[in-house]
């Protein structure tokens, strides 16, 4: 297996494959795992649940700060009453997230080729020849493009990337300032705040809308000075940039997540405005959905058609994020008509039903895969129930650390026959007390024992 890109999505996929018994090589263009600047700054509840399922959530929790509210179109919504052990947003910069994730991946023994890059490939019936920037190549059974919004893998695979072109551009930076800037959100999107939330002061993180959408080159400190002067009449003595970049409100999604032996995940499969901090989370959850499926297929435990379920399940989830972030862009427009629309939406979101709907969507707790007719819980996430088993007390997530399938029979019965799938599925008989709850469809009695 070759994974193009060693960001959050690529690292998570590498870990999942290793747990599934498949060796993968990560090809990462950076010379090390160090990430300039802070970029994304939050882990949502479903992502923390996924990390909890692998037994590593505490590593991330100890490095961040929890907040019981999440953002939607510059509005703050309470998640503190949601039925999950992780009913909060974890404020944790992406560079810290990657550092911790890379440490876990290193413990698992995953091989990473730094200062390298996938430039192309050729696939046949038995595998993929992956071309690297230094002229060498790797032979693999599958190639997964986790190489970002400008994905070379996606382009080489000939996968269309339709969607909305950019209508606005934003500078994002970490800089020092000689004057005290106004702290908080800005009308029309963006804001200024201290990088160290506890200490305040320098350096500052800045996100600010530019006047032009199209740009010929990378942003400069003079560009930031010019935009600040135009907006505020001062540049606050900005100097000594630590990191400077730009992003737009372009919203695109790959027409397909698979082309033969080549698959896409993370930003290679979808790009959108960073409203609500959903992008990193979406990519990590892509990786978890794809990892166990690739693992079974590569090891000959499942047919190749299983890989088609990855796109069937994750493409609608990505489409919904692209849609809700585009809606948030519209709600953030600074004119009076959009301000009136924001106030109306804010009024609706003060009601419990709409709030729970939106918070479930942004947090990832309401994800529902269409698996056909059947029980209303089919295709929804499994809550982390408290369990009593023959070995004592515990939680559902305790039994998922090795990323294997789990057959959980509630009611204490342990006589289900899983012998034909014993190498893929673990069976646990347990009891749990009382009803449990999902964020969107409410309280549910435990299903009868199988």
Tab-separated table of C-alpha atoms in Angstrom:
chain	number	residue	atom	x	y	z
A	1	UNK	CA	0.000	0.000	0.000
A	2	UNK	CA	1.162	3.514	-0.810
A	3	UNK	CA	-0.430	6.550	0.825
A	4	UNK	CA	0.300	9.879	-0.858
A	5	UNK	CA	0.357	12.521	1.859
A	6	UNK	CA	1.287	12.391	5.522
A	7	UNK	CA	-1.214	14.859	6.951
A	8	UNK	CA	-3.987	13.893	9.378
A	9	UNK	CA	-5.873	11.765	6.837
A	10	UNK	CA	-2.822	9.911	5.564
A	11	UNK	CA	-1.476	9.243	9.047
A	12	UNK	CA	-4.817	7.966	10.317
A	13	UNK	CA	-5.192	5.690	7.313
A	14	UNK	CA	-1.679	4.323	7.843
A	15	UNK	CA	-2.516	3.517	11.466
A	16	UNK	CA	-5.768	1.788	10.505
A	17	UNK	CA	-4.021	-0.321	7.881
A	18	UNK	CA	-1.264	-1.315	10.285
A	19	UNK	CA	-3.852	-2.424	12.841
A	20	UNK	CA	-5.528	-4.392	10.046
A	21	UNK	CA	-2.269	-6.231	9.355
A	22	UNK	CA	-1.357	-4.379	6.151
A	23	UNK	CA	1.977	-2.655	5.559
A	24	UNK	CA	1.710	0.821	4.077
A	25	UNK	CA	4.282	3.385	3.002
A	26	UNK	CA	3.407	7.050	3.513
A	27	UNK	CA	4.964	9.445	0.993
A	28	UNK	CA	5.157	12.962	2.457
A	29	UNK	CA	6.647	15.985	0.691
A	30	UNK	CA	7.719	17.708	3.923
A	31	UNK	CA	11.214	16.935	5.183
A	32	UNK	CA	9.786	16.176	8.627
A	33	UNK	CA	6.398	15.922	10.284
A	34	UNK	CA	6.712	19.472	11.578
A	35	UNK	CA	3.894	21.707	10.352
A	36	UNK	CA	4.364	25.448	9.914
A	37	UNK	CA	1.651	27.444	11.637
A	38	UNK	CA	-1.496	26.233	13.305
A	39	UNK	CA	-4.128	25.742	10.592
A	40	UNK	CA	-7.183	23.817	11.842
A	41	UNK	CA	-7.908	24.147	15.518
A	42	UNK	CA	-10.511	21.671	16.728
A	43	UNK	CA	-11.505	18.033	17.059
A	44	UNK	CA	-15.220	17.279	17.018
A	45	UNK	CA	-16.999	14.665	19.092
A	46	UNK	CA	-17.120	11.916	16.469
A	47	UNK	CA	-13.386	12.215	15.730
A	48	UNK	CA	-12.582	11.979	19.431
A	49	UNK	CA	-14.837	8.914	19.630
A	50	UNK	CA	-12.893	7.310	16.783
A	51	UNK	CA	-9.603	7.996	18.568
A	52	UNK	CA	-11.159	6.621	21.766
A	53	UNK	CA	-12.059	3.441	19.885
A	54	UNK	CA	-8.345	2.980	19.185
A	55	UNK	CA	-7.345	3.673	22.769
A	56	UNK	CA	-5.425	6.892	22.059
A	57	UNK	CA	-7.954	9.686	22.745
A	58	UNK	CA	-6.340	10.619	26.055
A	59	UNK	CA	-3.127	11.597	24.262
A	60	UNK	CA	-5.000	14.312	22.395
A	61	UNK	CA	-7.261	15.342	25.274
A	62	UNK	CA	-4.272	16.010	27.508
A	63	UNK	CA	-2.820	18.405	24.926
A	64	UNK	CA	-5.957	20.464	24.205
A	65	UNK	CA	-8.775	22.334	25.899
A	66	UNK	CA	-12.406	21.229	25.888
A	67	UNK	CA	-15.268	23.604	25.140
A	68	UNK	CA	-18.992	22.721	25.437
A	69	UNK	CA	-19.952	24.814	22.384
A	70	UNK	CA	-19.276	24.552	18.653
A	71	UNK	CA	-19.552	27.109	15.867
A	72	UNK	CA	-21.958	27.468	12.972
A	73	UNK	CA	-21.947	30.601	10.777
A	74	UNK	CA	-20.393	32.701	13.578
A	75	UNK	CA	-23.009	31.400	16.042
A	76	UNK	CA	-22.134	29.400	19.136
A	77	UNK	CA	-24.185	26.253	19.822
A	78	UNK	CA	-24.235	24.116	22.957
A	79	UNK	CA	-23.201	20.458	22.615
A	80	UNK	CA	-22.902	19.855	26.361
A	81	UNK	CA	-26.172	17.907	26.602
A	82	UNK	CA	-25.388	15.483	23.760
A	83	UNK	CA	-25.349	11.754	24.558
A	84	UNK	CA	-21.656	11.034	24.083
A	85	UNK	CA	-18.705	10.799	26.451
A	86	UNK	CA	-17.106	13.556	24.382
A	87	UNK	CA	-19.802	16.229	24.307
A	88	UNK	CA	-17.431	19.095	23.558
A	89	UNK	CA	-15.083	20.608	20.998
A	90	UNK	CA	-11.424	19.908	21.716
A	91	UNK	CA	-9.360	22.989	20.893
A	92	UNK	CA	-6.110	21.559	19.552
A	93	UNK	CA	-4.068	23.073	16.736
A	94	UNK	CA	-3.393	20.867	13.732
A	95	UNK	CA	0.379	20.946	14.266
A	96	UNK	CA	-0.154	19.461	17.733
A	97	UNK	CA	-2.690	16.956	16.417
A	98	UNK	CA	-0.252	15.802	13.728
A	99	UNK	CA	2.624	15.581	16.210
A	100	UNK	CA	0.660	13.289	18.523
A	101	UNK	CA	-0.810	11.258	15.668
A	102	UNK	CA	2.628	10.824	14.090
A	103	UNK	CA	3.959	9.580	17.426
A	104	UNK	CA	1.312	6.871	17.556
A	105	UNK	CA	1.963	5.923	13.929
A	106	UNK	CA	5.690	5.640	14.687
A	107	UNK	CA	4.932	3.319	17.613
A	108	UNK	CA	2.957	1.109	15.233
A	109	UNK	CA	6.001	0.875	12.958
A	110	UNK	CA	4.656	2.619	9.863
A	111	UNK	CA	7.244	3.631	7.276
A	112	UNK	CA	7.179	7.286	6.159
A	113	UNK	CA	9.212	8.638	3.223
A	114	UNK	CA	9.760	12.308	3.984
A	115	UNK	CA	10.974	14.864	1.436
A	116	UNK	CA	9.277	12.818	-1.264
A	117	UNK	CA	6.168	13.216	-3.392
A	118	UNK	CA	3.922	11.144	-5.634
A	119	UNK	CA	3.937	12.611	-9.154
A	120	UNK	CA	2.060	9.939	-11.108
A	121	UNK	CA	1.209	6.268	-11.408
A	122	UNK	CA	0.289	3.463	-13.770
A	123	UNK	CA	-2.114	0.742	-12.665
A	124	UNK	CA	-2.824	-2.719	-14.017
A	125	UNK	CA	-4.889	-5.711	-12.949
A	126	UNK	CA	-2.540	-6.684	-10.122
A	127	UNK	CA	-1.249	-3.397	-8.727
A	128	UNK	CA	-0.026	0.172	-9.132
A	129	UNK	CA	3.413	1.500	-10.082
A	130	UNK	CA	3.742	4.756	-8.151
A	131	UNK	CA	6.150	7.384	-9.503
A	132	UNK	CA	8.015	9.617	-7.051
A	133	UNK	CA	9.499	13.070	-7.613
A	134	UNK	CA	13.074	11.766	-7.370
A	135	UNK	CA	12.569	9.441	-10.337
A	136	UNK	CA	12.150	6.258	-8.315
A	137	UNK	CA	8.962	4.216	-8.129
A	138	UNK	CA	7.112	1.940	-5.734
A	139	UNK	CA	4.959	-1.087	-6.545
A	140	UNK	CA	1.804	-1.458	-4.472
A	141	UNK	CA	-1.533	-3.180	-4.500
A	142	UNK	CA	-3.374	0.124	-4.027
A	143	UNK	CA	-2.630	3.844	-3.941
A	144	UNK	CA	-4.602	6.271	-1.780
A	145	UNK	CA	-4.378	9.979	-2.501
A	146	UNK	CA	-4.391	11.922	0.765
A	147	UNK	CA	-2.389	14.695	-0.875
A	148	UNK	CA	-4.659	17.676	-0.390
A	149	UNK	CA	-6.933	19.876	-2.446
A	150	UNK	CA	-4.482	20.105	-5.356
A	151	UNK	CA	-4.079	16.327	-5.331
A	152	UNK	CA	-1.674	15.034	-7.988
A	153	UNK	CA	-3.179	11.581	-7.480
A	154	UNK	CA	-6.689	12.812	-8.253
A	155	UNK	CA	-5.531	14.603	-11.396
A	156	UNK	CA	-3.522	11.621	-12.632
A	157	UNK	CA	-6.518	9.351	-12.011
A	158	UNK	CA	-8.656	11.575	-14.226
A	159	UNK	CA	-11.281	12.081	-11.506
A	160	UNK	CA	-13.359	15.224	-12.002
A	161	UNK	CA	-13.508	17.779	-9.193
A	162	UNK	CA	-16.726	19.725	-9.785
A	163	UNK	CA	-18.169	22.387	-7.527
A	164	UNK	CA	-18.190	26.099	-6.794
A	165	UNK	CA	-15.309	28.356	-7.780
A	166	UNK	CA	-13.933	30.766	-5.213
A	167	UNK	CA	-15.881	33.976	-4.629
A	168	UNK	CA	-13.683	35.299	-1.818
A	169	UNK	CA	-10.142	34.851	-0.547
A	170	UNK	CA	-8.762	35.064	2.992
A	171	UNK	CA	-5.298	35.574	4.406
A	172	UNK	CA	-4.433	33.460	7.429
A	173	UNK	CA	-1.306	34.159	9.413
A	174	UNK	CA	0.596	33.941	12.659
A	175	UNK	CA	2.382	37.238	13.202
A	176	UNK	CA	3.699	39.637	15.812
A	177	UNK	CA	2.213	43.122	16.252
A	178	UNK	CA	3.537	46.223	17.985
A	179	UNK	CA	0.003	47.544	18.612
A	180	UNK	CA	-2.830	45.786	20.459
A	181	UNK	CA	-5.364	44.618	17.833
A	182	UNK	CA	-9.087	44.128	18.485
A	183	UNK	CA	-9.679	40.536	19.601
A	184	UNK	CA	-12.580	38.513	18.254
A	185	UNK	CA	-14.587	37.734	15.158
A	186	UNK	CA	-14.760	40.225	12.308
A	187	UNK	CA	-17.873	41.242	10.404
A	188	UNK	CA	-17.748	39.321	7.118
A	189	UNK	CA	-15.661	36.475	8.479
A	190	UNK	CA	-12.242	36.048	10.021
A	191	UNK	CA	-10.873	37.496	13.204
A	192	UNK	CA	-7.810	38.190	15.328
A	193	UNK	CA	-6.785	36.392	18.482
A	194	UNK	CA	-3.710	35.395	20.495
A	195	UNK	CA	-2.133	32.103	19.496
A	196	UNK	CA	-1.665	31.226	23.173
A	197	UNK	CA	-5.211	31.587	24.522
A	198	UNK	CA	-4.067	31.523	28.158
A	199	UNK	CA	-1.276	34.082	27.955
A	200	UNK	CA	-2.645	36.371	25.241
A	201	UNK	CA	-0.511	38.926	23.454
A	202	UNK	CA	2.040	38.127	20.762
A	203	UNK	CA	2.001	36.250	18.505
A	204	UNK	CA	-1.457	36.717	17.043
A	205	UNK	CA	-3.456	34.576	14.683
A	206	UNK	CA	-5.116	36.598	11.935
A	207	UNK	CA	-7.784	35.597	9.416
A	208	UNK	CA	-8.976	38.415	7.172
A	209	UNK	CA	-10.837	38.697	3.867
A	210	UNK	CA	-8.905	40.010	0.870
A	211	UNK	CA	-10.330	42.414	-1.691
A	212	UNK	CA	-9.221	40.269	-4.654
A	213	UNK	CA	-10.072	36.619	-5.225
A	214	UNK	CA	-7.419	35.635	-7.779
A	215	UNK	CA	-3.721	35.817	-6.893
A	216	UNK	CA	-0.641	35.017	-8.949
A	217	UNK	CA	1.687	33.933	-6.161
A	218	UNK	CA	2.035	33.112	-2.494
A	219	UNK	CA	0.945	35.757	0.040
A	220	UNK	CA	3.449	38.155	1.582
A	221	UNK	CA	3.605	40.258	4.720
A	222	UNK	CA	2.986	43.336	2.555
A	223	UNK	CA	-0.254	41.737	1.342
A	224	UNK	CA	-1.369	41.347	4.951
A	225	UNK	CA	-0.385	44.931	5.782
A	226	UNK	CA	-2.373	46.206	2.809
A	227	UNK	CA	-5.517	44.288	3.727
A	228	UNK	CA	-5.353	45.375	7.381
A	229	UNK	CA	-4.862	49.007	6.371
A	230	UNK	CA	-7.819	48.874	3.992
A	231	UNK	CA	-10.072	47.277	6.608
A	232	UNK	CA	-9.011	48.981	9.838
A	233	UNK	CA	-6.945	52.006	8.861
A	234	UNK	CA	-3.866	50.507	10.543
A	235	UNK	CA	-1.736	47.421	10.162
A	236	UNK	CA	-1.138	47.259	13.947
A	237	UNK	CA	2.614	47.262	13.320
A	238	UNK	CA	2.484	43.714	11.997
A	239	UNK	CA	5.926	42.128	11.677
A	240	UNK	CA	7.937	38.929	11.977
A	241	UNK	CA	5.492	36.461	10.406
A	242	UNK	CA	5.733	32.916	11.728
A	243	UNK	CA	3.457	31.583	9.044
A	244	UNK	CA	1.380	33.097	6.253
A	245	UNK	CA	-1.012	31.483	3.798
A	246	UNK	CA	-4.381	31.982	2.130
A	247	UNK	CA	-7.547	30.023	1.501
A	248	UNK	CA	-10.742	30.598	-0.424
A	249	UNK	CA	-14.387	29.639	-0.214
A	250	UNK	CA	-14.115	27.266	-3.191
A	251	UNK	CA	-16.269	24.183	-2.617
A	252	UNK	CA	-15.545	21.071	-4.662
A	253	UNK	CA	-15.943	17.324	-4.333
A	254	UNK	CA	-14.434	14.488	-6.336
A	255	UNK	CA	-16.975	12.928	-8.673
A	256	UNK	CA	-15.807	9.511	-7.467
A	257	UNK	CA	-13.632	8.383	-4.563
A	258	UNK	CA	-12.228	5.414	-6.479
A	259	UNK	CA	-10.721	4.754	-9.910
A	260	UNK	CA	-9.671	1.105	-10.026
A	261	UNK	CA	-6.812	0.624	-7.573
A	262	UNK	CA	-6.607	4.315	-6.754
A	263	UNK	CA	-8.703	5.919	-4.007
A	264	UNK	CA	-9.051	9.411	-2.553
A	265	UNK	CA	-9.532	10.612	1.026
A	266	UNK	CA	-9.478	13.887	2.917
A	267	UNK	CA	-8.951	17.154	1.037
A	268	UNK	CA	-8.024	15.215	-2.109
A	269	UNK	CA	-11.682	14.162	-2.183
A	270	UNK	CA	-13.336	17.392	-0.972
A	271	UNK	CA	-12.470	21.011	-0.288
A	272	UNK	CA	-14.637	23.645	1.359
A	273	UNK	CA	-14.574	26.772	3.466
A	274	UNK	CA	-13.292	25.945	6.994
A	275	UNK	CA	-16.522	26.994	8.754
A	276	UNK	CA	-17.115	24.892	11.831
A	277	UNK	CA	-13.655	23.302	11.611
A	278	UNK	CA	-14.995	20.218	9.840
A	279	UNK	CA	-12.288	19.480	7.260
A	280	UNK	CA	-9.671	17.710	9.366
A	281	UNK	CA	-12.380	15.727	11.120
A	282	UNK	CA	-13.986	14.684	7.834
A	283	UNK	CA	-10.649	13.411	6.521
A	284	UNK	CA	-9.841	11.396	9.641
A	285	UNK	CA	-13.263	9.766	9.489
A	286	UNK	CA	-12.757	9.014	5.764
A	287	UNK	CA	-9.581	7.179	6.722
A	288	UNK	CA	-11.303	5.060	9.363
A	289	UNK	CA	-14.072	4.047	6.972
A	290	UNK	CA	-11.563	3.106	4.259
A	291	UNK	CA	-8.882	1.501	6.429
A	292	UNK	CA	-10.615	-1.671	7.556
A	293	UNK	CA	-12.067	-2.250	4.098
A	294	UNK	CA	-8.690	-1.972	2.388
A	295	UNK	CA	-7.234	-4.196	5.081
A	296	UNK	CA	-9.703	-7.003	4.396
A	297	UNK	CA	-9.372	-6.718	0.620
A	298	UNK	CA	-5.569	-6.641	0.606
A	299	UNK	CA	-5.412	-9.675	2.890
A	300	UNK	CA	-7.872	-11.580	0.713
A	301	UNK	CA	-10.572	-11.663	3.386
A	302	UNK	CA	-13.144	-9.714	1.341
A	303	UNK	CA	-13.926	-9.138	-2.342
A	304	UNK	CA	-12.629	-6.030	-4.073
A	305	UNK	CA	-16.222	-4.812	-4.418
A	306	UNK	CA	-16.115	-3.948	-0.698
A	307	UNK	CA	-14.071	-0.878	-1.667
A	308	UNK	CA	-17.056	0.512	-3.572
A	309	UNK	CA	-18.905	0.877	-0.264
A	310	UNK	CA	-16.304	3.438	0.818
A	311	UNK	CA	-17.434	5.940	-1.805
A	312	UNK	CA	-21.089	4.977	-1.412
A	313	UNK	CA	-20.919	5.775	2.317
A	314	UNK	CA	-18.480	8.664	2.505
A	315	UNK	CA	-19.388	10.651	-0.628
A	316	UNK	CA	-22.802	11.705	0.798
A	317	UNK	CA	-21.130	12.681	4.075
A	318	UNK	CA	-18.586	14.826	2.233
A	319	UNK	CA	-21.341	16.353	0.099
A	320	UNK	CA	-23.214	17.411	3.207
A	321	UNK	CA	-20.143	19.138	4.638
A	322	UNK	CA	-19.494	20.915	1.338
A	323	UNK	CA	-23.129	22.029	1.363
A	324	UNK	CA	-23.291	23.241	4.967
A	325	UNK	CA	-20.000	25.140	4.724
A	326	UNK	CA	-21.207	26.832	1.516
A	327	UNK	CA	-24.365	27.823	3.376
A	328	UNK	CA	-22.240	29.249	6.169
A	329	UNK	CA	-20.288	31.306	3.634
A	330	UNK	CA	-23.570	32.810	2.426
A	331	UNK	CA	-24.699	33.502	5.997
A	332	UNK	CA	-21.405	35.267	6.681
A	333	UNK	CA	-21.776	37.906	3.987
A	334	UNK	CA	-21.436	41.374	5.596
A	335	UNK	CA	-24.416	43.137	3.999
A	336	UNK	CA	-27.620	43.972	5.858
A	337	UNK	CA	-29.805	41.406	4.056
A	338	UNK	CA	-27.528	38.549	5.060
A	339	UNK	CA	-27.341	39.985	8.568
A	340	UNK	CA	-31.150	39.723	8.733
A	341	UNK	CA	-30.958	36.120	7.510
A	342	UNK	CA	-28.331	35.326	10.170
A	343	UNK	CA	-30.576	36.731	12.883
A	344	UNK	CA	-33.505	34.622	11.682
A	345	UNK	CA	-31.351	31.453	11.611
A	346	UNK	CA	-29.984	32.326	15.046
A	347	UNK	CA	-33.550	32.579	16.358
A	348	UNK	CA	-34.359	29.107	15.009
A	349	UNK	CA	-31.165	27.656	16.455
A	350	UNK	CA	-32.164	28.835	19.922
A	351	UNK	CA	-34.860	26.156	19.711
A	352	UNK	CA	-33.815	22.698	20.841
A	353	UNK	CA	-34.776	20.709	17.743
A	354	UNK	CA	-32.929	22.809	15.138
A	355	UNK	CA	-29.930	23.171	17.467
A	356	UNK	CA	-29.619	19.417	17.897
A	357	UNK	CA	-29.959	18.898	14.158
A	358	UNK	CA	-27.150	21.319	13.322
A	359	UNK	CA	-24.861	20.286	16.183
A	360	UNK	CA	-25.305	16.632	15.228
A	361	UNK	CA	-24.302	17.511	11.670
A	362	UNK	CA	-21.232	19.614	12.528
A	363	UNK	CA	-19.958	17.197	15.197
A	364	UNK	CA	-20.355	14.127	12.969
A	365	UNK	CA	-22.531	12.378	15.538
A	366	UNK	CA	-25.499	12.131	13.177
A	367	UNK	CA	-23.694	10.339	10.314
A	368	UNK	CA	-25.979	7.724	8.815
A	369	UNK	CA	-24.906	5.294	6.099
A	370	UNK	CA	-27.709	4.093	3.835
A	371	UNK	CA	-27.541	0.305	4.193
A	372	UNK	CA	-31.033	-0.534	2.986
A	373	UNK	CA	-34.274	-1.279	4.775
A	374	UNK	CA	-34.234	-2.585	8.317
A	375	UNK	CA	-33.916	-1.394	11.884
A	376	UNK	CA	-33.827	2.432	12.257
A	377	UNK	CA	-30.403	2.123	13.909
A	378	UNK	CA	-28.884	0.415	10.860
A	379	UNK	CA	-25.956	2.435	9.566
A	380	UNK	CA	-25.673	4.730	12.600
A	381	UNK	CA	-22.760	5.051	15.016
A	382	UNK	CA	-22.558	2.671	17.970
A	383	UNK	CA	-22.662	4.528	21.311
A	384	UNK	CA	-19.969	3.776	23.869
A	385	UNK	CA	-22.210	1.861	26.268
A	386	UNK	CA	-21.155	0.740	29.729
A	387	UNK	CA	-20.927	-3.052	29.595
A	388	UNK	CA	-20.757	-5.933	32.016
A	389	UNK	CA	-19.097	-9.014	30.536
A	390	UNK	CA	-17.730	-12.270	31.914
A	391	UNK	CA	-14.411	-10.440	32.362
A	392	UNK	CA	-15.887	-7.559	34.352
A	393	UNK	CA	-17.041	-4.027	33.578
A	394	UNK	CA	-15.951	-1.909	30.659
A	395	UNK	CA	-17.095	0.040	27.619
A	396	UNK	CA	-17.901	-0.793	24.011
A	397	UNK	CA	-14.878	1.153	22.806
A	398	UNK	CA	-12.557	-0.999	24.932
A	399	UNK	CA	-13.220	-3.818	22.461
A	400	UNK	CA	-12.313	-1.802	19.357
A	401	UNK	CA	-8.668	-0.959	20.029
A	402	UNK	CA	-7.418	-3.447	17.436
A	403	UNK	CA	-9.760	-2.138	14.703
A	404	UNK	CA	-11.436	-5.508	14.258
A	405	UNK	CA	-15.135	-6.109	13.699
A	406	UNK	CA	-17.144	-6.615	16.888
A	407	UNK	CA	-20.281	-8.710	17.316
A	408	UNK	CA	-21.850	-7.475	20.547
A	409	UNK	CA	-24.744	-9.544	21.872
A	410	UNK	CA	-26.590	-7.699	24.598
A	411	UNK	CA	-28.439	-9.655	27.248
A	412	UNK	CA	-25.384	-11.593	28.329
A	413	UNK	CA	-25.610	-14.304	25.671
A	414	UNK	CA	-22.259	-15.565	24.442
A	415	UNK	CA	-23.346	-18.497	22.286
A	416	UNK	CA	-23.348	-16.838	18.838
A	417	UNK	CA	-21.285	-18.765	16.315
A	418	UNK	CA	-18.667	-16.527	14.694
A	419	UNK	CA	-16.178	-19.308	13.954
A	420	UNK	CA	-16.226	-18.739	10.163
A	421	UNK	CA	-15.224	-15.088	10.753
A	422	UNK	CA	-13.067	-15.482	13.869
A	423	UNK	CA	-10.052	-13.895	12.164
A	424	UNK	CA	-12.084	-10.769	11.378
A	425	UNK	CA	-14.775	-10.470	14.052
A	426	UNK	CA	-14.560	-10.584	17.815
A	427	UNK	CA	-17.645	-11.715	19.725
A	428	UNK	CA	-18.534	-10.279	23.138
A	429	UNK	CA	-21.603	-11.184	25.178
A	430	UNK	CA	-22.565	-8.457	27.628
A	431	UNK	CA	-25.336	-6.713	29.497
A	432	UNK	CA	-26.086	-3.003	29.698
A	433	UNK	CA	-28.669	-1.257	31.835
A	434	UNK	CA	-31.550	0.797	30.507
A	435	UNK	CA	-32.131	2.667	27.254
A	436	UNK	CA	-29.442	4.531	25.399
A	437	UNK	CA	-29.695	7.586	23.210
A	438	UNK	CA	-28.569	8.873	19.833
A	439	UNK	CA	-28.380	12.634	19.236
A	440	UNK	CA	-30.916	12.804	16.422
A	441	UNK	CA	-33.417	9.975	16.870
A	442	UNK	CA	-33.503	9.987	20.651
A	443	UNK	CA	-33.778	7.272	23.260
A	444	UNK	CA	-33.714	3.651	22.110
A	445	UNK	CA	-34.140	0.466	24.087
A	446	UNK	CA	-31.211	-1.924	23.702
A	447	UNK	CA	-31.893	-4.348	20.829
A	448	UNK	CA	-32.769	-7.892	21.823
A	449	UNK	CA	-29.955	-10.383	22.281
A	450	UNK	CA	-28.946	-12.265	19.147
